[in-house]
Amino acid sequence: MATERRATERRAAADGMAEAEAVCEELADVLRRTGIVLPSLMVDPVTYGYEPPRVLVELGRCNVETTRKLIAVLKRAAQ
């Protein structure tokens, strides 16, 4: 029973990590098409350090110019 539960948790964690990696790639692609690059965009490495993993996306740091571009894109999208 405990073994089955662990296997189920591991599968769910792997699915969550795969989803986080996919959304990071999708976000990077969409941002690139608007001229924005977040160089630190990735699945947070801490995700892999917990059992079960806590899936987080690290948006990272960016300079002021990139932040202004991101604000402009989001403002347009919010209208």
XYZ file of C-alpha atoms in Angstrom:
79
model
C 0.000 0.000 0.000
C 2.731 2.480 0.940
C 4.745 1.412 -2.101
C 1.765 2.030 -4.382
C 1.192 5.425 -2.798
C 4.849 6.390 -3.311
C 4.714 5.256 -6.928
C 1.577 7.333 -7.495
C 3.209 10.360 -5.829
C 6.339 9.943 -7.967
C 4.287 9.756 -11.160
C 2.311 12.859 -10.148
C 5.560 14.677 -9.296
C 7.127 13.693 -12.623
C 4.003 14.876 -14.449
C 4.114 18.165 -12.532
C 7.782 18.718 -13.322
C 7.236 17.894 -16.999
C 4.329 20.346 -17.072
C 6.475 23.050 -15.422
C 9.243 22.496 -17.990
C 6.689 22.688 -20.810
C 5.141 25.928 -19.538
C 8.609 27.453 -19.143
C 9.335 26.662 -22.783
C 5.934 27.984 -23.868
C 6.345 31.210 -21.884
C 9.871 31.729 -23.216
C 8.589 31.255 -26.776
C 5.693 33.688 -26.354
C 7.923 36.268 -24.669
C 10.548 35.903 -27.417
C 7.890 36.682 -30.032
C 7.215 39.973 -28.223
C 10.929 40.796 -28.009
C 11.283 39.841 -24.347
C 13.830 37.405 -22.953
C 13.868 36.403 -19.293
C 17.344 34.882 -19.044
C 16.670 33.170 -15.719
C 13.337 31.588 -16.691
C 13.405 27.936 -15.591
C 11.880 25.335 -13.344
C 13.007 26.304 -9.865
C 15.830 23.909 -8.882
C 14.331 23.680 -5.380
C 11.475 21.800 -7.046
C 13.722 18.777 -7.373
C 14.948 18.927 -3.772
C 11.705 18.019 -2.031
C 9.984 14.689 -1.699
C 7.454 14.960 -3.217
C 8.689 17.815 -5.441
C 7.086 21.247 -5.056
C 6.790 22.352 -8.641
C 7.614 26.046 -9.047
C 8.537 28.169 -12.049
C 11.359 30.651 -11.511
C 10.742 33.758 -13.599
C 14.120 35.105 -12.571
C 15.622 38.528 -12.724
C 15.618 40.981 -15.589
C 16.863 44.478 -16.242
C 14.723 47.622 -16.238
C 14.406 47.710 -20.039
C 13.050 44.159 -20.127
C 10.712 44.935 -17.227
C 9.319 47.930 -19.117
C 8.764 45.772 -22.229
C 6.960 43.187 -20.122
C 4.774 45.876 -18.535
C 3.861 47.258 -21.964
C 2.918 43.824 -23.314
C 0.834 43.022 -20.238
C -0.934 46.398 -20.375
C -1.863 45.793 -24.012
C -3.126 42.315 -23.178
C -5.156 43.602 -20.224
C -7.145 46.079 -22.336
